Amino acid sequence: QTVVTQEPSFSVSPGGTVTLTCGLSSGSVSTSYYPSWYQQTPGQAPRTLIYSTNIRSSGVPDRFSGSILGNKAALTITGAQADDESDYYCVLYMGSGIWVFGGGTKLTVL
Amino acid sequence: EVQLVESGGGVVRPGGSLRLSCAASGFTFDDFGMSWVRQAPGKGLEWVSDIHWNGGSTAYADSVKGRFTISRDNAKNSLYLQMNSLRAEDTAFYYCASNHGSGSYPPGYYWGQGTLVTVSS
């Protein structure tokens, strides 16, 4: 069974840049996996940031961007702000209508 | 205003059944595929199931296949999740979400606020 991998935790300084990644336990992530990214703060519903690799959802600031870096999908946050401190999840399309989320990355801004 | 409002959550005994509903408003419901995504308390997101705009195609996570059934009624702008043979590990917040298209597109064009299902004896 393929597992979607994410860094469990990451930290970034205010104003800094951070890149979170989303990989596969076996194989490489490509645009064919339609990687998408979500932000979630405790007690809240998820918020979609990026879908289908690099399309920014409505209202999402352009300091959030998505890409493929090497064999992984990536979410880059530039000019990190205090309210970016959240959990970030990616999801990948496995075919046959099946989607699999990664375990999430807890981002700390300090 | 776009709204997805889940209902039907609650406490159920192991082996029991529950039916979740999601009422959509503020957008053209049958333009979108729809998904259920769940989150156990303190855990990560888990994709559960999705359904195409016309109900013609459905998909399920292995963890729920054969026990859960997704359906929709476009005339009522509603999405459903029939959950049978419930287990303790099904305890979670269940979120309704529209997809980024009419079929199996990424979930989350719109999100509901979730409903809590607790499976406990």
CSV table of C-alpha atoms in Angstrom, one decimal, chain A residues 3 12 24 26 51 77 97 109:
chain,number,residue,atom,x,y,z
A,3,VAL,CA,1.9,5.9,1.7
A,12,VAL,CA,10.3,28.9,9.9
A,24,LEU,CA,5.4,8.7,-2.0
A,26,SER,CA,7.4,4.2,-3.5
A,51,TYR,CA,-5.0,22.2,-6.1
A,77,ILE,CA,5.5,29.8,1.7
A,97,GLY,CA,-11.2,7.7,-8.0
A,109,VAL,CA,6.6,30.2,13.0
